PDB file of C-alpha atoms in Angstrom:
ATOM      1  CA  CYS A  28      13.905  -5.567  25.555  1.00 50.00           C
ATOM      2  CA  ALA A  29      14.461  -2.114  24.007  1.00 59.00           C
ATOM      3  CA  SER A  30      11.052  -0.912  25.199  1.00 58.00           C
ATOM      4  CA  ASN A  31      11.748  -2.034  28.768  1.00 58.00           C
ATOM      5  CA  LEU A  32      15.175  -0.400  28.616  1.00 61.00           C
ATOM      6  CA  ALA A  33      13.569   2.864  27.502  1.00 59.00           C
ATOM      7  CA  GLN A  34      11.114   2.678  30.413  1.00 54.00           C
ATOM      8  CA  TYR A  35      13.948   2.162  32.884  1.00 58.00           C
ATOM      9  CA  GLN A  36      16.106   4.936  31.403  1.00 64.00           C
ATOM     10  CA  MET A  37      13.253   7.461  31.550  1.00 58.00           C
ATOM     11  CA  THR A  38      11.892   6.561  35.010  1.00 58.00           C
ATOM     12  CA  HIS A  39      14.898   5.001  36.788  1.00 55.00           C
ATOM     13  CA  SER A  40      12.509   2.506  38.330  1.00 56.00           C
ATOM     14  CA  GLN A  41      12.528  -1.263  38.007  1.00 57.00           C
ATOM     15  CA  PHE A  42       8.927  -1.647  39.133  1.00 49.00           C
ATOM     16  CA  PHE A  43       7.387  -2.504  35.797  1.00 48.00           C
ATOM     17  CA  GLY A  44       7.109  -5.521  33.526  1.00 57.00           C
ATOM     18  CA  GLY A  45       5.067  -7.267  30.895  1.00 57.00           C
ATOM     19  CA  MET A  46       4.981  -7.477  27.129  1.00 68.00           C
ATOM     20  CA  SER A  47       2.954  -4.364  26.297  1.00 76.00           C
ATOM     21  CA  GLY A  48       5.956  -2.598  24.772  1.00 76.00           C
ATOM     22  CA  VAL A  49       6.545  -5.559  22.481  1.00 80.00           C
ATOM     23  CA  LEU A  50       2.870  -5.620  21.527  1.00 83.00           C
ATOM     24  CA  TYR A  51       2.978  -1.929  20.626  1.00 83.00           C
ATOM     25  CA  GLY A  52       6.083  -2.614  18.548  1.00 83.00           C
ATOM     26  CA  MET A  53       4.241  -5.344  16.618  1.00 86.00           C
ATOM     27  CA  PHE A  54       1.214  -3.090  16.274  1.00 86.00           C
ATOM     28  CA  GLY A  55       3.282  -0.188  14.900  1.00 85.00           C
ATOM     29  CA  TYR A  56       5.024  -2.429  12.380  1.00 85.00           C
ATOM     30  CA  ILE A  57       1.872  -4.147  11.049  1.00 83.00           C
ATOM     31  CA  TRP A  58      -0.095  -0.888  11.004  1.00 83.00           C
ATOM     32  CA  ILE A  59       2.452   1.014   8.890  1.00 83.00           C
ATOM     33  CA  ARG A  60       3.521  -1.965   6.774  1.00 79.00           C
ATOM     34  CA  GLY A  61      -0.132  -2.555   5.877  1.00 75.00           C
ATOM     35  CA  ARG A  62      -0.296   0.875   4.267  1.00 72.00           C
ATOM     36  CA  TYR A  63       1.996  -0.196   1.423  1.00 66.00           C
ATOM     37  CA  ASP A  64       2.215  -3.999   1.525  1.00 63.00           C
ATOM     38  CA  ALA A  65      -0.753  -6.116   0.426  1.00 53.00           C
ATOM     39  CA  HIS A  66       0.393  -9.019   2.609  1.00 54.00           C
ATOM     40  CA  PHE A  67      -0.211  -6.891   5.715  1.00 59.00           C
ATOM     41  CA  SER A  68      -3.110  -4.708   4.595  1.00 54.00           C
ATOM     42  CA  GLU A  69      -5.802  -6.978   6.017  1.00 54.00           C
ATOM     43  CA  ASP A  70      -4.107  -7.855   9.297  1.00 57.00           C
ATOM     44  CA  LEU A  71      -5.506  -4.994  11.374  1.00 65.00           C
ATOM     45  CA  GLN A  72      -9.103  -3.855  11.468  1.00 71.00           C
ATOM     46  CA  LYS A  73      -9.755  -0.133  11.709  1.00 75.00           C
ATOM     47  CA  ASN A  74     -11.410  -0.480  15.096  1.00 79.00           C
ATOM     48  CA  THR A  75      -8.338  -2.341  16.394  1.00 82.00           C
ATOM     49  CA  ILE A  76      -6.093   0.516  15.269  1.00 84.00           C
ATOM     50  CA  ALA A  77      -8.404   3.047  16.901  1.00 86.00           C
ATOM     51  CA  MET A  78      -8.536   1.039  20.142  1.00 87.00           C
ATOM     52  CA  MET A  79      -4.740   0.661  20.350  1.00 86.00           C
ATOM     53  CA  LEU A  80      -4.144   4.367  19.746  1.00 88.00           C
ATOM     54  CA  ALA A  81      -6.917   5.401  22.148  1.00 90.00           C
ATOM     55  CA  TRP A  82      -5.483   3.142  24.857  1.00 85.00           C
ATOM     56  CA  PHE A  83      -2.017   4.576  24.216  1.00 85.00           C
ATOM     57  CA  VAL A  84      -3.285   8.131  24.760  1.00 88.00           C
ATOM     58  CA  LEU A  85      -5.460   7.169  27.748  1.00 87.00           C
ATOM     59  CA  CYS A  86      -2.504   5.573  29.504  1.00 82.00           C
ATOM     60  CA  TRP A  87      -0.518   8.787  29.149  1.00 83.00           C
ATOM     61  CA  THR A  88      -3.264  10.804  30.868  1.00 84.00           C
ATOM     62  CA  GLY A  89      -2.482   9.098  34.180  1.00 77.00           C
ATOM     63  CA  LEU A  90      -6.129   8.180  34.794  1.00 76.00           C
ATOM     64  CA  LEU A  91      -5.245   4.477  34.857  1.00 71.00           C
ATOM     65  CA  GLY A  92      -2.503   4.763  37.432  1.00 68.00           C
ATOM     66  CA  HIS A  93       1.121   3.799  36.924  1.00 70.00           C
ATOM     67  CA  ILE A  94       1.564   2.483  33.394  1.00 75.00           C
ATOM     68  CA  ALA A  95       4.823   1.772  31.551  1.00 75.00           C
ATOM     69  CA  ASN A  96       4.122   4.521  29.036  1.00 77.00           C
ATOM     70  CA  TRP A  97       7.704   4.883  27.899  1.00 78.00           C
ATOM     71  CA  ALA A  98       7.788   1.173  27.061  1.00 80.00           C
ATOM     72  CA  HIS A  99       4.630   1.625  24.980  1.00 81.00           C
ATOM     73  CA  THR A 100       6.102   4.660  23.249  1.00 86.00           C
ATOM     74  CA  ALA A 101       9.475   3.090  22.509  1.00 83.00           C
ATOM     75  CA  GLY A 102       7.818  -0.050  21.181  1.00 82.00           C
ATOM     76  CA  LEU A 103       5.444   1.901  18.944  1.00 86.00           C
ATOM     77  CA  VAL A 104       8.174   4.158  17.553  1.00 87.00           C
ATOM     78  CA  ALA A 105      10.496   1.197  16.959  1.00 86.00           C
ATOM     79  CA  GLY A 106       7.766  -0.746  15.125  1.00 86.00           C
ATOM     80  CA  ILE A 107       6.865   2.202  12.898  1.00 87.00           C
ATOM     81  CA  ALA A 108      10.534   2.915  12.122  1.00 86.00           C
ATOM     82  CA  TRP A 109      11.156  -0.739  11.283  1.00 83.00           C
ATOM     83  CA  ALA A 110       8.197  -0.776   8.877  1.00 83.00           C
ATOM     84  CA  TYR A 111       9.458   2.301   7.021  1.00 79.00           C
ATOM     85  CA  LEU A 112      13.014   0.955   6.995  1.00 81.00           C
ATOM     86  CA  ASP A 113      11.786  -2.303   5.426  1.00 73.00           C
ATOM     87  CA  ARG A 114      10.313  -0.283   2.585  1.00 65.00           C
ATOM     88  CA  LEU A 115      13.541   1.613   1.919  1.00 64.00           C
ATOM     89  CA  LEU A 116      16.073  -1.213   2.201  1.00 61.00           C
ATOM     90  CA  PRO A 117      17.773  -2.160  -1.088  1.00 50.00           C
ATOM     91  CA  GLY A 118      16.461  -5.392  -2.512  1.00 49.00           C
ATOM     92  CA  LYS A 119      12.960  -4.852  -1.184  1.00 51.00           C
ATOM     93  CA  ASN A 120      10.833  -5.135  -4.316  1.00 50.00           C
ATOM     94  CA  PRO A 121       7.413  -3.640  -3.620  1.00 48.00           C
ATOM     95  CA  THR A 122       5.974  -4.900  -6.902  1.00 49.00           C
ATOM     96  CA  GLN A 123       6.458  -8.552  -6.030  1.00 47.00           C
ATOM     97  CA  LYS A 124       3.346  -8.773  -3.904  1.00 48.00           C
ATOM     98  CA  HIS A 125       0.410 -11.024  -4.573  1.00 50.00           C
ATOM     99  CA  VAL A 126      -2.300 -12.497  -2.443  1.00 49.00           C
ATOM    100  CA  LEU A 127      -4.344 -15.658  -2.578  1.00 45.00           C
ATOM    101  CA  PRO A 128      -7.696 -14.621  -1.183  1.00 46.00           C
ATOM    102  CA  ASP A 129     -10.625 -16.805  -0.366  1.00 46.00           C
ATOM    103  CA  LYS A 130     -12.439 -17.447  -3.650  1.00 43.00           C
ATOM    104  CA  GLN A 131     -15.634 -16.114  -2.127  1.00 44.00           C
ATOM    105  CA  SER A 132     -14.085 -12.656  -1.823  1.00 69.00           C
ATOM    106  CA  LEU A 133     -13.145 -12.487  -5.509  1.00 77.00           C
ATOM    107  CA  GLN A 134     -16.026 -11.010  -7.492  1.00 83.00           C
ATOM    108  CA  TYR A 135     -16.814  -9.830 -10.991  1.00 84.00           C
ATOM    109  CA  LEU A 136     -16.878  -6.107 -11.652  1.00 88.00           C
ATOM    110  CA  SER A 137     -20.250  -4.530 -11.074  1.00 87.00           C
ATOM    111  CA  THR A 138     -21.579  -1.792 -13.345  1.00 88.00           C
ATOM    112  CA  ALA A 139     -20.614   0.767 -10.691  1.00 89.00           C
ATOM    113  CA  ASP A 140     -17.088  -0.697 -10.552  1.00 91.00           C
ATOM    114  CA  MET A 141     -16.711  -0.459 -14.333  1.00 92.00           C
ATOM    115  CA  LEU A 142     -17.942   3.136 -14.416  1.00 93.00           C
ATOM    116  CA  LYS A 143     -15.501   4.144 -11.690  1.00 93.00           C
ATOM    117  CA  LEU A 144     -12.580   2.463 -13.469  1.00 94.00           C
ATOM    118  CA  GLU A 145     -13.457   4.205 -16.721  1.00 94.00           C
ATOM    119  CA  GLN A 146     -13.619   7.549 -14.918  1.00 94.00           C
ATOM    120  CA  GLN A 147     -10.100   6.981 -13.592  1.00 94.00           C
ATOM    121  CA  ARG A 148      -8.816   5.953 -17.032  1.00 91.00           C
ATOM    122  CA  GLN A 149     -10.262   9.131 -18.515  1.00 90.00           C
ATOM    123  CA  TRP A 150      -8.578  11.215 -15.816  1.00 91.00           C
ATOM    124  CA  VAL A 151      -5.222   9.854 -16.999  1.00 90.00           C
ATOM    125  CA  ARG A 152      -6.005  10.630 -20.637  1.00 86.00           C
ATOM    126  CA  ASP A 153      -7.208  14.143 -19.821  1.00 86.00           C
ATOM    127  CA  HIS A 154      -4.264  15.120 -17.625  1.00 84.00           C
ATOM    128  CA  CYS A 155      -1.485  14.604 -20.115  1.00 75.00           C
ATOM    129  CA  ALA A 156      -0.001  17.713 -21.734  1.00 57.00           C
ATOM    130  CA  SER A 157      -2.130  18.639 -24.736  1.00 51.00           C
ATOM    131  CA  ALA A 158       0.821  18.258 -27.078  1.00 41.00           C
ATOM    132  CA  THR A 159       1.474  14.683 -26.028  1.00 50.00           C
ATOM    133  CA  ARG A 160      -1.985  13.544 -24.978  1.00 50.00           C
ATOM    134  CA  ASN A 161      -2.698  10.140 -26.475  1.00 51.00           C
ATOM    135  CA  GLN A 162      -6.181   8.636 -26.551  1.00 57.00           C
ATOM    136  CA  ASP A 163      -4.751   5.349 -27.796  1.00 67.00           C
ATOM    137  CA  ASP A 164      -5.239   2.610 -25.189  1.00 74.00           C
ATOM    138  CA  SER A 165      -2.315   0.436 -26.277  1.00 88.00           C
ATOM    139  CA  VAL A 166       0.279  -0.682 -23.741  1.00 92.00           C
ATOM    140  CA  GLU A 167       2.916   1.729 -25.033  1.00 92.00           C
ATOM    141  CA  ALA A 168       0.541   4.706 -25.176  1.00 90.00           C
ATOM    142  CA  THR A 169      -0.738   3.999 -21.667  1.00 91.00           C
ATOM    143  CA  LEU A 170       2.782   3.868 -20.251  1.00 93.00           C
ATOM    144  CA  ARG A 171       3.687   7.119 -22.039  1.00 91.00           C
ATOM    145  CA  ASN A 172       0.622   8.826 -20.589  1.00 91.00           C
ATOM    146  CA  ILE A 173       1.512   7.696 -17.055  1.00 93.00           C
ATOM    147  CA  ASP A 174       5.122   8.799 -17.490  1.00 92.00           C
ATOM    148  CA  GLN A 175       4.002  12.180 -18.827  1.00 90.00           C
ATOM    149  CA  ILE A 176       1.719  12.848 -15.847  1.00 92.00           C
ATOM    150  CA  VAL A 177       4.443  11.911 -13.371  1.00 91.00           C
ATOM    151  CA  LEU A 178       6.873  14.263 -15.120  1.00 89.00           C
ATOM    152  CA  LEU A 179       4.336  17.091 -15.143  1.00 86.00           C
ATOM    153  CA  HIS A 180       3.853  16.720 -11.390  1.00 85.00           C
ATOM    154  CA  HIS A 181       7.502  16.332 -10.409  1.00 81.00           C
ATOM    155  CA  ASP A 182       7.310  19.454  -8.241  1.00 80.00           C
ATOM    156  CA  LYS A 183       3.775  18.913  -6.968  1.00 82.00           C
ATOM    157  CA  PRO A 184       2.819  15.618  -5.288  1.00 84.00           C
ATOM    158  CA  LEU A 185      -0.105  13.748  -6.787  1.00 89.00           C
ATOM    159  CA  SER A 186      -3.070  13.058  -4.529  1.00 91.00           C
ATOM    160  CA  LYS A 187      -3.860   9.532  -3.405  1.00 91.00           C
ATOM    161  CA  GLU A 188      -6.843   9.460  -5.784  1.00 93.00           C
ATOM    162  CA  ASP A 189      -4.686  10.618  -8.722  1.00 94.00           C
ATOM    163  CA  VAL A 190      -2.065   7.947  -8.029  1.00 94.00           C
ATOM    164  CA  HIS A 191      -4.808   5.334  -7.889  1.00 95.00           C
ATOM    165  CA  ALA A 192      -5.992   6.469 -11.325  1.00 95.00           C
ATOM    166  CA  LEU A 193      -2.455   5.943 -12.644  1.00 96.00           C
ATOM    167  CA  ASP A 194      -2.444   2.488 -11.096  1.00 96.00           C
ATOM    168  CA  ILE A 195      -5.705   1.622 -12.870  1.00 96.00           C
ATOM    169  CA  SER A 196      -4.229   2.595 -16.245  1.00 95.00           C
ATOM    170  CA  PHE A 197      -1.060   0.676 -15.419  1.00 96.00           C
ATOM    171  CA  GLY A 198      -3.276  -2.301 -14.558  1.00 96.00           C
ATOM    172  CA  ASP A 199      -4.964  -2.035 -17.967  1.00 95.00           C
ATOM    173  CA  ALA A 200      -1.561  -2.276 -19.637  1.00 95.00           C
ATOM    174  CA  LEU A 201      -0.692  -5.317 -17.521  1.00 96.00           C
ATOM    175  CA  ALA A 202      -3.988  -6.972 -18.403  1.00 95.00           C
ATOM    176  CA  MET A 203      -3.330  -6.500 -22.123  1.00 95.00           C
ATOM    177  CA  ALA A 204       0.200  -7.891 -21.841  1.00 94.00           C
ATOM    178  CA  THR A 205      -0.454 -10.864 -19.557  1.00 94.00           C
ATOM    179  CA  GLY A 206      -4.057 -11.936 -20.133  1.00 92.00           C
ATOM    180  CA  ALA A 207      -5.008 -11.021 -16.565  1.00 93.00           C
ATOM    181  CA  SER A 208      -8.595 -10.008 -15.826  1.00 93.00           C
ATOM    182  CA  TRP A 209     -10.126  -7.304 -13.672  1.00 94.00           C
ATOM    183  CA  ALA A 210     -12.130  -8.247 -10.601  1.00 91.00           C
ATOM    184  CA  THR A 211     -12.824  -6.875  -7.146  1.00 90.00           C
ATOM    185  CA  LEU A 212     -12.096  -8.033  -3.641  1.00 84.00           C
ATOM    186  CA  GLU A 213     -14.822  -7.155  -1.192  1.00 77.00           C
ATOM    187  CA  ASP A 214     -13.841  -6.805   2.445  1.00 68.00           C
ATOM    188  CA  ARG A 215     -14.676  -4.667   5.451  1.00 64.00           C
ATOM    189  CA  ASN A 216     -13.138  -1.632   3.713  1.00 64.00           C
ATOM    190  CA  GLY A 217     -15.290  -1.928   0.598  1.00 75.00           C
ATOM    191  CA  ARG A 218     -14.615  -3.102  -2.952  1.00 84.00           C
ATOM    192  CA  THR A 219     -11.020  -2.987  -4.181  1.00 88.00           C
ATOM    193  CA  PRO A 220     -10.109  -3.469  -7.863  1.00 92.00           C
ATOM    194  CA  VAL A 221      -7.502  -6.166  -8.471  1.00 92.00           C
ATOM    195  CA  LEU A 222      -6.008  -8.124 -11.347  1.00 93.00           C
ATOM    196  CA  TYR A 223      -6.117 -11.882 -11.263  1.00 89.00           C
ATOM    197  CA  MET A 224      -4.584 -14.682 -13.256  1.00 87.00           C
ATOM    198  CA  PRO A 225      -7.215 -17.390 -13.715  1.00 80.00           C
ATOM    199  CA  GLY A 226      -6.567 -20.953 -12.665  1.00 73.00           C
ATOM    200  CA  ALA A 227      -7.667 -23.616 -10.205  1.00 65.00           C
ATOM    201  CA  THR A 228      -6.579 -21.192  -7.482  1.00 73.00           C
ATOM    202  CA  PRO A 229      -6.668 -17.651  -8.893  1.00 77.00           C
ATOM    203  CA  VAL A 230      -3.582 -15.592  -8.156  1.00 85.00           C
ATOM    204  CA  VAL A 231      -4.616 -12.052  -7.319  1.00 88.00           C
ATOM    205  CA  PHE A 232      -2.367  -9.020  -7.691  1.00 90.00           C
ATOM    206  CA  PRO A 233      -3.120  -5.730  -5.907  1.00 90.00           C
ATOM    207  CA  VAL A 234      -3.221  -2.716  -8.206  1.00 93.00           C
ATOM    208  CA  ASN A 235      -0.642  -0.567  -6.440  1.00 92.00           C
ATOM    209  CA  SER A 236       2.578  -0.848  -8.469  1.00 93.00           C
ATOM    210  CA  VAL A 237       2.714   2.840  -9.451  1.00 94.00           C
ATOM    211  CA  ALA A 238       2.012   3.992  -5.890  1.00 92.00           C
ATOM    212  CA  LEU A 239       4.909   1.895  -4.619  1.00 91.00           C
ATOM    213  CA  TRP A 240       7.182   2.927  -7.482  1.00 92.00           C
ATOM    214  CA  LEU A 241       6.782   6.707  -7.220  1.00 91.00           C
ATOM    215  CA  PRO A 242       9.098   7.204  -4.201  1.00 87.00           C
ATOM    216  CA  HIS A 243      11.767   5.159  -6.033  1.00 85.00           C
ATOM    217  CA  GLN A 244      11.226   6.264  -9.645  1.00 86.00           C
ATOM    218  CA  SER A 245      14.827   7.428  -9.974  1.00 84.00           C
ATOM    219  CA  GLN A 246      15.878   3.779  -9.693  1.00 87.00           C
ATOM    220  CA  LYS A 247      13.818   2.477 -12.632  1.00 90.00           C
ATOM    221  CA  THR A 248      11.661   3.802 -15.446  1.00 93.00           C
ATOM    222  CA  ILE A 249       7.937   3.151 -15.824  1.00 94.00           C
ATOM    223  CA  HIS A 250       8.783   0.770 -18.696  1.00 94.00           C
ATOM    224  CA  GLN A 251      11.216  -1.180 -16.535  1.00 94.00           C
ATOM    225  CA  LEU A 252       8.588  -1.383 -13.808  1.00 94.00           C
ATOM    226  CA  PHE A 253       6.023  -2.609 -16.303  1.00 96.00           C
ATOM    227  CA  HIS A 254       8.215  -5.391 -17.687  1.00 95.00           C
ATOM    228  CA  GLU A 255       9.185  -6.445 -14.164  1.00 92.00           C
ATOM    229  CA  VAL A 256       5.606  -6.714 -12.927  1.00 94.00           C
ATOM    230  CA  ALA A 257       4.361  -8.325 -16.157  1.00 94.00           C
ATOM    231  CA  GLU A 258       7.039 -10.995 -15.911  1.00 92.00           C
ATOM    232  CA  LEU A 259       6.130 -11.639 -12.285  1.00 90.00           C
ATOM    233  CA  MET A 260       2.477 -12.095 -13.231  1.00 90.00           C
ATOM    234  CA  ARG A 261       3.261 -14.440 -16.116  1.00 89.00           C
ATOM    235  CA  SER A 262       5.394 -16.593 -13.818  1.00 85.00           C
ATOM    236  CA  HIS A 263       2.316 -17.348 -11.712  1.00 74.00           C
TER     237      HIS A 263
END
């Protein structure tokens, strides 16, 4: 309704119709939500995203004739805004995300997987301040190392790869505290490390708690985050 209203307000013509604005709203929401929510991360293939964006641009060129471009635009913007708003709303707990994948997609770590994880763990150890660097791999030492790195980079954003390394170390601490095991999920995007709680139907937890916590770190400490996620995992 909002997308059609935008089309009318911008063109002052009632000669349009359809659900394309709504579809672009759904697309925008799922696309952005999938970037931080494991429940949505597999809902859109990369070629679908590329096709939707290419079609959006092509329609604006005018080569396809009269298209309700303002409806598309309003729907897309509204969907994206809604996805970001969902992330920021109080009570939205980004750590309480788990997935139940097809068992066939859950695989043991390969040698290459293990080497990559160890490289990321070492990055965390090496990037603590020399005075506080701790090679101990206990839960408490791991959390202190993560906290130290975040504090050292308070005025300089960490790269996506650096944040992932912090998440791997955080995952190690969770595994020690809960009895979870490391595995990988293989999909069209490659192999993704995950933690899983064994059982008749394994419960799999994405390793992204630190990445989701960083924008909200003023609301809880790394230790509070750890205890929250560990308790969630034990409850499953």
